[in-house]
CSV table of C-alpha atoms in Angstrom, one decimal:
chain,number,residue,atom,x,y,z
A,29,UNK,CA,3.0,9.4,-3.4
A,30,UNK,CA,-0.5,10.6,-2.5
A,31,UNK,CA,-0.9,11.4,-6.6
A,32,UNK,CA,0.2,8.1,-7.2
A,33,UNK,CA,-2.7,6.3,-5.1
A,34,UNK,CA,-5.2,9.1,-6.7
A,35,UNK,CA,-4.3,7.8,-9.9
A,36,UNK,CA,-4.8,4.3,-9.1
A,37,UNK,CA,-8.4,5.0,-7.8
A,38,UNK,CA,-9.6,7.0,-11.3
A,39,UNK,CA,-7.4,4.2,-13.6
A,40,UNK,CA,-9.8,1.2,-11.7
A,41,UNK,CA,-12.7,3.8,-11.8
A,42,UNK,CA,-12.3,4.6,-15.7
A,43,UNK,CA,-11.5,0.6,-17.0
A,44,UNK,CA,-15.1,0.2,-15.8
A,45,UNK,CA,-16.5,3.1,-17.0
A,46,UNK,CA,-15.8,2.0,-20.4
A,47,UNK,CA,-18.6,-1.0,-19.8
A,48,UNK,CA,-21.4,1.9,-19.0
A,49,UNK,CA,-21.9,3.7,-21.7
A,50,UNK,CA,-26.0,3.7,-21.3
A,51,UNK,CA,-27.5,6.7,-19.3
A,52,UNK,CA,-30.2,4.1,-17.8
A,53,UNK,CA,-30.9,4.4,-14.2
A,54,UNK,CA,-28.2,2.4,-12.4
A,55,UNK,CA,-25.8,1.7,-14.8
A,56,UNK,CA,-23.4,4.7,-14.0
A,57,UNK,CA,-23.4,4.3,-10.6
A,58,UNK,CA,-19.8,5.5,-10.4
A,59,UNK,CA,-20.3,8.5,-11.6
A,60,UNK,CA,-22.3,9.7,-8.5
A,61,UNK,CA,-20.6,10.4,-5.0
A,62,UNK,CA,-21.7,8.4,-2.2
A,63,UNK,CA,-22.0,11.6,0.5
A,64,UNK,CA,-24.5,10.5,3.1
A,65,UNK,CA,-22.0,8.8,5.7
A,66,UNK,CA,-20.3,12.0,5.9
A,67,UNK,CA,-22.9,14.4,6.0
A,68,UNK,CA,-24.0,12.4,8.8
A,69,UNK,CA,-21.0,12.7,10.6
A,70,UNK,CA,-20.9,16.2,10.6
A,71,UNK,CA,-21.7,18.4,13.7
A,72,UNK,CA,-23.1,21.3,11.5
A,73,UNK,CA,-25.3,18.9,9.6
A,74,UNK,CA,-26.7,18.0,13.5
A,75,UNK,CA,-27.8,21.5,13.9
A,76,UNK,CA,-29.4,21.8,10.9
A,77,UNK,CA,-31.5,18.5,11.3
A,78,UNK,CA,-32.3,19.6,14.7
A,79,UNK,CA,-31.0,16.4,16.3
A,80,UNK,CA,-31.7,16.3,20.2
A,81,UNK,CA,-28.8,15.3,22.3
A,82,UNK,CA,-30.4,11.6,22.7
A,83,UNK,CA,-30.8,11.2,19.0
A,84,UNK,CA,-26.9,12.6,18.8
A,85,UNK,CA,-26.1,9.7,21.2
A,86,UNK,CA,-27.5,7.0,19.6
A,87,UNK,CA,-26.2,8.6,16.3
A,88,UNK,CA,-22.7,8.0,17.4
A,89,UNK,CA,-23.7,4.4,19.1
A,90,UNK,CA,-24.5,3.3,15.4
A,91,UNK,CA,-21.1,5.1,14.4
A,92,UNK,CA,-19.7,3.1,16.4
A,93,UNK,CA,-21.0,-0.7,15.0
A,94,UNK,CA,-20.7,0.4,11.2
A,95,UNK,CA,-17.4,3.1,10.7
A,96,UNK,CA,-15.1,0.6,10.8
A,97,UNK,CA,-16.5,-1.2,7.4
A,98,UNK,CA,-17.1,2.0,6.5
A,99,UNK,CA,-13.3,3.1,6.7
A,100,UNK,CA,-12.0,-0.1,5.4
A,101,UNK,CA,-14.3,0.0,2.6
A,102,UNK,CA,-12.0,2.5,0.6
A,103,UNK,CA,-9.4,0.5,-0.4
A,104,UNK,CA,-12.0,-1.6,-1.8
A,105,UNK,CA,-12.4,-1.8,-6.0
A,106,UNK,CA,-14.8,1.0,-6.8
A,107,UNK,CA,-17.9,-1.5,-7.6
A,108,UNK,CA,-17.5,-2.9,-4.1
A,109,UNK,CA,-17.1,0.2,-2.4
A,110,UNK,CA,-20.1,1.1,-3.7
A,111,UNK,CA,-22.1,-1.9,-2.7
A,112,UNK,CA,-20.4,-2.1,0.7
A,113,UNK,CA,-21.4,1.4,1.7
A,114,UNK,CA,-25.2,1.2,-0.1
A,115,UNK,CA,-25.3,-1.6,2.8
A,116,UNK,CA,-24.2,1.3,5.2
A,117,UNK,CA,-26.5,4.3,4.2
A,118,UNK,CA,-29.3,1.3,4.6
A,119,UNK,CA,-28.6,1.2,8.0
A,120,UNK,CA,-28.8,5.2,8.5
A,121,UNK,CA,-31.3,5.7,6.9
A,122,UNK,CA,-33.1,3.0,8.7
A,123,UNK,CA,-32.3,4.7,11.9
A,124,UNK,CA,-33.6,8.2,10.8
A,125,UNK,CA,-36.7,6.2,9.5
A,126,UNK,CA,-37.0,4.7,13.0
A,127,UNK,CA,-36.0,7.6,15.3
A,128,UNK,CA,-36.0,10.6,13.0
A,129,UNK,CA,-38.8,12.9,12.7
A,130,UNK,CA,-40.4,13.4,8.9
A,131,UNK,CA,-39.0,16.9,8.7
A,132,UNK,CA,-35.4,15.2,9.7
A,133,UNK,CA,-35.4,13.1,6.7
A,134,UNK,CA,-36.7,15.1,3.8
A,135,UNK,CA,-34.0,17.6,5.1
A,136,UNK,CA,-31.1,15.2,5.5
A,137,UNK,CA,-32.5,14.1,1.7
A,138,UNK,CA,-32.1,17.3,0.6
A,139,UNK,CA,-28.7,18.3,1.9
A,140,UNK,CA,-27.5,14.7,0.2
A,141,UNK,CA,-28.4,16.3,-2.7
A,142,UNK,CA,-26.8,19.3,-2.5
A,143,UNK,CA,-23.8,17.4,-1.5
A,144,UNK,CA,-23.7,16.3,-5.1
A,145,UNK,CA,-23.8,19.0,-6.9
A,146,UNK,CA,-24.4,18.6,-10.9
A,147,UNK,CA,-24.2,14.9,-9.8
A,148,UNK,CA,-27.4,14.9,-8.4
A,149,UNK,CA,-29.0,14.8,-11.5
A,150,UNK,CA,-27.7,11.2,-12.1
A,151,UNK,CA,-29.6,10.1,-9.2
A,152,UNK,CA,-32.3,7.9,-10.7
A,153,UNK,CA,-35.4,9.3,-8.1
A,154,UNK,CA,-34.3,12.9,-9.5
A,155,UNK,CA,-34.1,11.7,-13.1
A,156,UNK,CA,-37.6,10.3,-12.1
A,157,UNK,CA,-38.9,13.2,-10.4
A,158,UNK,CA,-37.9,15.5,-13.2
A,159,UNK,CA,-38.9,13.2,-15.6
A,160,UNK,CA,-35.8,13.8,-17.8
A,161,UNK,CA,-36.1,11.9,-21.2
A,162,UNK,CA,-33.2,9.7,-22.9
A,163,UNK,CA,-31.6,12.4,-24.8
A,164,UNK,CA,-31.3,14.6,-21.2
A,165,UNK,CA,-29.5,11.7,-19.4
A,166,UNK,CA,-27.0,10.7,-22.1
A,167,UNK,CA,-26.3,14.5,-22.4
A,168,UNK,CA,-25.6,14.7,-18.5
A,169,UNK,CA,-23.8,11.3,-18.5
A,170,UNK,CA,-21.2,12.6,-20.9
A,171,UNK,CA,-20.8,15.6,-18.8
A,172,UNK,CA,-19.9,14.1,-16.0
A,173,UNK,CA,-17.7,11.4,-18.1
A,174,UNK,CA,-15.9,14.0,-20.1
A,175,UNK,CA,-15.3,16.3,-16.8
A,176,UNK,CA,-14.0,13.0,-14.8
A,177,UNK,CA,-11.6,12.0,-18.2
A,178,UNK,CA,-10.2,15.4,-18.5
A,179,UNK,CA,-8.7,15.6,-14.6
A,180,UNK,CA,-7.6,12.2,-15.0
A,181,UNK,CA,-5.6,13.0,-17.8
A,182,UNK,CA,-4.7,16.0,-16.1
A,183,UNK,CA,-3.1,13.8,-13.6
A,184,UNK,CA,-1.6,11.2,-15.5
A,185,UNK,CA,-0.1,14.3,-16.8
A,186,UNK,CA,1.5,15.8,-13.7
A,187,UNK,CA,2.7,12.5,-12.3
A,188,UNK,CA,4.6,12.1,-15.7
A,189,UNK,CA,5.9,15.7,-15.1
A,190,UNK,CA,4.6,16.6,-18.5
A,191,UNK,CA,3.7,20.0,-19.7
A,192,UNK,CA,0.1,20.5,-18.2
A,193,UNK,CA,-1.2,24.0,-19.4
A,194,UNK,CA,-3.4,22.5,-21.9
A,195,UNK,CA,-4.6,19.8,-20.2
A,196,UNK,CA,-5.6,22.5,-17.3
A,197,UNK,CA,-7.8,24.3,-19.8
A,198,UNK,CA,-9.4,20.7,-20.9
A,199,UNK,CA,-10.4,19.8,-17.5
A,200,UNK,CA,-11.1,23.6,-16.6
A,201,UNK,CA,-13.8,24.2,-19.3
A,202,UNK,CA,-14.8,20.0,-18.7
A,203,UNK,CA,-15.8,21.1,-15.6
A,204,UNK,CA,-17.4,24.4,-16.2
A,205,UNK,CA,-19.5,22.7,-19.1
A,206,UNK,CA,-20.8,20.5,-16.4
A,207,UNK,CA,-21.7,22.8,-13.4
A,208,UNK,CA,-23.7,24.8,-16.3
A,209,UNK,CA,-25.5,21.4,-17.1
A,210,UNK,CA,-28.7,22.4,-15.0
A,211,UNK,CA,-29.2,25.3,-17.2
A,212,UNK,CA,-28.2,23.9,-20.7
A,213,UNK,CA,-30.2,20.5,-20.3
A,214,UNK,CA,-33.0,21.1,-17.9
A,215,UNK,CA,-36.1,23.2,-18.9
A,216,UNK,CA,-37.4,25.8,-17.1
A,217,UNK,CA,-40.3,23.8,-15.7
A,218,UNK,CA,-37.6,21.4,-14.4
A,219,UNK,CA,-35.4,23.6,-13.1
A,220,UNK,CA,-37.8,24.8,-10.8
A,221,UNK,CA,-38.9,21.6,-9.9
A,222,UNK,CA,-35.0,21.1,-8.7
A,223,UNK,CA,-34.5,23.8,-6.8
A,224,UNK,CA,-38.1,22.5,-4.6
A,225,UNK,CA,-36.2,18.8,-4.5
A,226,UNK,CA,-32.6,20.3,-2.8
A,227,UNK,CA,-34.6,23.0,-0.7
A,228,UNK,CA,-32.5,26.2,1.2
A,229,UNK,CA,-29.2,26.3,0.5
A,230,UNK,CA,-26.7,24.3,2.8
A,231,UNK,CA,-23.1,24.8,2.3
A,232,UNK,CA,-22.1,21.2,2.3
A,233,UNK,CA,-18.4,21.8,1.7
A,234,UNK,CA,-17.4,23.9,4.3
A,235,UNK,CA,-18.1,21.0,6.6
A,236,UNK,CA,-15.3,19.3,8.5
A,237,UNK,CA,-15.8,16.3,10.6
A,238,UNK,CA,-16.6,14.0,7.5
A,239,UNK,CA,-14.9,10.8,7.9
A,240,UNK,CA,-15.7,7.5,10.4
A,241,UNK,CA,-14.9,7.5,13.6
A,242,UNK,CA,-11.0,6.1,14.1
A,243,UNK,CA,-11.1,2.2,14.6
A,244,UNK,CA,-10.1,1.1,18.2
A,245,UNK,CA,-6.5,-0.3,18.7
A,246,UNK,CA,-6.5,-3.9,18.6
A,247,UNK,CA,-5.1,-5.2,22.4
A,248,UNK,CA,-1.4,-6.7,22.4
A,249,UNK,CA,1.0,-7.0,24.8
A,250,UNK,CA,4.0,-5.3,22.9
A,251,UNK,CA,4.4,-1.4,23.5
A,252,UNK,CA,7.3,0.4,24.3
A,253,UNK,CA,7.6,4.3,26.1
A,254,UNK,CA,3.7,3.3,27.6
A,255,UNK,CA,1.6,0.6,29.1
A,256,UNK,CA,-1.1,-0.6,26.6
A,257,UNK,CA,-3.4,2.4,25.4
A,258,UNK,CA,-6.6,2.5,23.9
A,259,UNK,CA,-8.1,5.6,21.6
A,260,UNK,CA,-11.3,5.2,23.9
A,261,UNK,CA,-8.8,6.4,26.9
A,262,UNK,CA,-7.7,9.2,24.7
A,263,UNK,CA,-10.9,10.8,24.3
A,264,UNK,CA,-10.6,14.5,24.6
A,265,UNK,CA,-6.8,14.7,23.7
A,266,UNK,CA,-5.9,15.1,19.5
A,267,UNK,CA,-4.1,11.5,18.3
A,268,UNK,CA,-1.4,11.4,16.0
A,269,UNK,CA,-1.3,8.0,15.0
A,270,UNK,CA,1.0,6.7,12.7
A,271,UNK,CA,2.2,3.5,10.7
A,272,UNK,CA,5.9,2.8,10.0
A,273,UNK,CA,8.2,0.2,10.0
A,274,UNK,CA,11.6,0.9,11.4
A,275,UNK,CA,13.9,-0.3,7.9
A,276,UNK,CA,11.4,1.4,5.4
A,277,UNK,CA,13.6,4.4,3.9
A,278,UNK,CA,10.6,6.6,3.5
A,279,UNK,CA,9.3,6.2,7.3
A,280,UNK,CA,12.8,7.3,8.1
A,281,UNK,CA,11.7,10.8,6.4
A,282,UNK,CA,9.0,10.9,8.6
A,283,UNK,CA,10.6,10.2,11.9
A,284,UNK,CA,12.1,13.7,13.3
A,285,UNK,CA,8.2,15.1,12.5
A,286,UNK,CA,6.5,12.8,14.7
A,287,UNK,CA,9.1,13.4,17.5
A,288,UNK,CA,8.8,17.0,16.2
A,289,UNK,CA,5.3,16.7,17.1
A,290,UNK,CA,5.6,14.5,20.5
A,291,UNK,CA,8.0,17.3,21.4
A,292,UNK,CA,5.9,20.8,20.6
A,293,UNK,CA,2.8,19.1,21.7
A,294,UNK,CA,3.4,17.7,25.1
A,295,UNK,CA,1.0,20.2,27.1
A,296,UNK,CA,-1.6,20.6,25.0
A,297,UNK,CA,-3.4,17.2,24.8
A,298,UNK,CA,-2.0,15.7,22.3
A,299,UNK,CA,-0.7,12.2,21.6
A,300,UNK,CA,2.0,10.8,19.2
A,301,UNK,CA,1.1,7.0,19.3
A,302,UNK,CA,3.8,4.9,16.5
A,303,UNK,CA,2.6,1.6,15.2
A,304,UNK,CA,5.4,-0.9,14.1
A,305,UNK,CA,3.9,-3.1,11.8
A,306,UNK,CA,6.9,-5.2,10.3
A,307,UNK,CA,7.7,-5.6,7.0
A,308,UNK,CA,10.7,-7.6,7.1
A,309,UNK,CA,11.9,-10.0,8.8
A,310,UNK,CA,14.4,-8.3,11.1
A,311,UNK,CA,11.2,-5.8,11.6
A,312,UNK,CA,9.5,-8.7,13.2
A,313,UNK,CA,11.3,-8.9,16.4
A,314,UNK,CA,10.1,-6.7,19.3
A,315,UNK,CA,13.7,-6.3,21.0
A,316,UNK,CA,15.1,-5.0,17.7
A,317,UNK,CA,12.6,-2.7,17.4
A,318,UNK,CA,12.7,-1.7,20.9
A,319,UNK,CA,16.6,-1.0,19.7
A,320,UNK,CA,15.4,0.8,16.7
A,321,UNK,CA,12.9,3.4,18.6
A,322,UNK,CA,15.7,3.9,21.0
A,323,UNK,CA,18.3,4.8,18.2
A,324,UNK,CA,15.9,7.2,16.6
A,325,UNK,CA,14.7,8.8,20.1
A,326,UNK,CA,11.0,7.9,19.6
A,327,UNK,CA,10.1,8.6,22.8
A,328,UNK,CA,6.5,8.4,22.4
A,329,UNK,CA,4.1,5.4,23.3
A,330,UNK,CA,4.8,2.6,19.8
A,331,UNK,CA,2.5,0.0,19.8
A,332,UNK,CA,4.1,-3.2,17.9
A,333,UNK,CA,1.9,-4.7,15.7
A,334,UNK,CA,3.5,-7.8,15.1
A,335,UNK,CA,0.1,-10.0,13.9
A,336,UNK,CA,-1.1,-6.7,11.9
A,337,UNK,CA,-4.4,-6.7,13.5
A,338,UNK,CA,-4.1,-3.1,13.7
A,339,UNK,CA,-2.8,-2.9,10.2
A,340,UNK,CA,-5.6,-4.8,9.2
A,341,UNK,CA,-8.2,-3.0,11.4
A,342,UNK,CA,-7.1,0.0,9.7
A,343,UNK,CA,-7.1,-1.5,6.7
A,344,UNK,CA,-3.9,0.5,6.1
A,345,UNK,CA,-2.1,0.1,3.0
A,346,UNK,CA,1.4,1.2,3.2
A,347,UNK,CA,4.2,2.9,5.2
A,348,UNK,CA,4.5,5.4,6.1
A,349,UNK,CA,0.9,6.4,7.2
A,350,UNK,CA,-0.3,9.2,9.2
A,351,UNK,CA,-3.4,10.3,11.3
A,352,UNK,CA,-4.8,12.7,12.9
A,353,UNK,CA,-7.7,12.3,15.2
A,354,UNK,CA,-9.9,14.5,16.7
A,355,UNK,CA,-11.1,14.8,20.7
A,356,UNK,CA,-14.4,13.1,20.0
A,357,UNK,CA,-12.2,10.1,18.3
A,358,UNK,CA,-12.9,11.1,14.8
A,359,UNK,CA,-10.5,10.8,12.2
A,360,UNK,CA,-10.0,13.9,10.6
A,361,UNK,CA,-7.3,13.7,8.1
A,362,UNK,CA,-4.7,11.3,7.0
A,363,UNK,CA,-1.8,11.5,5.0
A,364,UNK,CA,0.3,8.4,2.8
A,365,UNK,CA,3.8,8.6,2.0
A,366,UNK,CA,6.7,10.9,2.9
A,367,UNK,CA,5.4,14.2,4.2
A,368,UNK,CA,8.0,16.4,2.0
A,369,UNK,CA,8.0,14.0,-1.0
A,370,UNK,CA,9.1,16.2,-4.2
A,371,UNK,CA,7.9,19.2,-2.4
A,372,UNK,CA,4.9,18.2,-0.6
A,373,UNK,CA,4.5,20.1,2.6
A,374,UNK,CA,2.2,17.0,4.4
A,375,UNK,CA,3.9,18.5,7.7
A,376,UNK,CA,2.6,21.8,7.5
A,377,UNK,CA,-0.4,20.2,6.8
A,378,UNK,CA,-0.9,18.5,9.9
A,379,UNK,CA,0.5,20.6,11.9
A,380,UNK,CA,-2.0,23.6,11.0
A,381,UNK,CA,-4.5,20.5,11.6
A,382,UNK,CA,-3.5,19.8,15.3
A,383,UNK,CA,-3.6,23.8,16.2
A,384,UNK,CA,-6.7,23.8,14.5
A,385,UNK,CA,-8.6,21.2,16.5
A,386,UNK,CA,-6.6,22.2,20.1
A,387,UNK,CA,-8.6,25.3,19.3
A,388,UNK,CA,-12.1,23.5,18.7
């Protein structure tokens, strides 16, 4: 299922890709990640900036008025993702203007870079700054286009169950023809220009608090196994949160996990939390899912969403829906679909997850 959704994404990215076929400045736009929220977010990217515990604090008070649109924004068409979180990175990079030091913001600059890898070079203030002509651009457009074509195919592929070896090599040498693009299509004098723009290394990907803060549970009046909660409450124990809805077959697959989980996890700050949001109409009243979550031994706290303002809050898009949240109420991970479907091993997933951050 997750493949399925994957596919989506690139299918909506790649019907507009077709309209961009000019390497001008801003009209490939999709083609370049959109890293700075999560670098950001990251505690290792705080001690490389140097932040002081007060600018930390104020850090997470902006997290706090702008991850929501910021999580939400993903399920968003591609061109509207992009514009909605341009509006965010606005706003941070406002604040670092504001209560950042110069040195702060050339850094966090260049670690956005470097977050980007061959992308960067896409960036119109690096085209500028290297002053790469027409011919460079179109050559670095089509790398990127040909290395993004080649793993969609590559996927269309697998979900089809089709023989894949070739299409492995495609996307393979795709992408190896375009992390040698700095090299190939840059001269020498550029080159060395780049390397001054990105500055010492920084090992963006090992970084692992990346993603918004988890939005707050909406109030209602409608839980079962525990008075109303709040995530805010929760601080310093892992969440599990999940979305389900007590007649859909592939929440069912789901169901022993979470109690799994409740079960193993008791005593060591962790929290199963269940969120009912209905889907039919049987799933709409609270006493038969009060009967349902007794039938199936949940015995964890399930909020009933009956009005799906958590739903929408989350802007989740489908049961079932898992997540895992960390101490700080980050969300860390989150997984869609059955956590064994065709082989998938989502529980061992999480699970490693949860240890992981009872250890942090």
């Amino acid at each position: 299922m997750n493949l399925r959704f994957v596919l989506i994404a690139h299918a909506l990215l790649f019907s507009l890709l077709q309209h961009r076929s000019s390497a001008q400045a801003g009209e490939h736009d999709l083609l370049i990640p959109q890293n700075l929220l999560g670098l950001v977010h990251a505690p290792e990217v705080h001690v490389e900036l140097r932040l002081s515990d007060e600018q930390q604090q104020q850090l997470e008070t902006l997290f706090g008025e702008i991850d929501g649109d910021w999580f939400r924004a993903r399920i968003l068409p591609p061109e509207q993702q992009i514009t909605a979180k341009a509006a965010l990175e606005k706003r941070v990079l406002e604040w670092f203007q504001k209560q950042g030091t110069a040195e702060q913001q050339t850094r966090l600059k260049q670690l956005e870079l470097q977050s980007l890898g061959t992308r960067l070079l896409l960036r119109p203030e690096v085209m500028r700054d290297l002053q790469l002509d027409s011919s460079q651009q179109l050559q670095l457009v089509g790398l990127a286009k040909a290395a993004d074509l080649a793993n969609l195919q590559l996927q269309q592929a697998t979900l089809k169950s089709e023989n894949t070896s070739a299409l492995k090599t495609t996307a393979a040498d795709a992408m190896a023809a375009e992390q040698k693009s700095p090299q190939a299509v840059l001269t020498p004098t550029q080159q060395k220009k780049l390397s001054q723009l990105i500055g010492k290394p920084f090992d963006t990907a090992q970084l692992k608090r990346i993603y918004p803060m988890a939005p707050e549970l909406v109030p209602t009046e409608d839980w079962i196994n525990s008075p109303p909660l709040t995530l805010k409450q929760l601080r310093g124990k892992v969440v599990i949160l999940h979305y389900y809805a007590f007649q859909c077959h592939n929440c069912h697959a789901n169901f022993e996990h979470y109690s799994a989980w409740h079960k193993r996890f008791s005593n060591d700050d962790v929290v199963v939390i269940g969120i009912q949001r209905p889907e039919t109409s049987a799933e709409h009243d609270p006493a038969a899912v009060r009967a349902a979550a007794k039938e199936r031994k949940m015995e964890y706290p399930i909020l009933i969403d009956l009005e799906s303002k958590n739903w929408d809050a989350w802007a989740n898009t489908m049961w079932p829906t898992v997540y895992i949240i960390d101490q700080q109420g980050y969300i860390r991970h989150w997984w869609q679909g059955e956590l064994n479907w065709q082989g998938a091993t989502g529980d061992k997933t999480l699970t490693d997850l949860v240890n992981s951050l009872i250890k942090e």
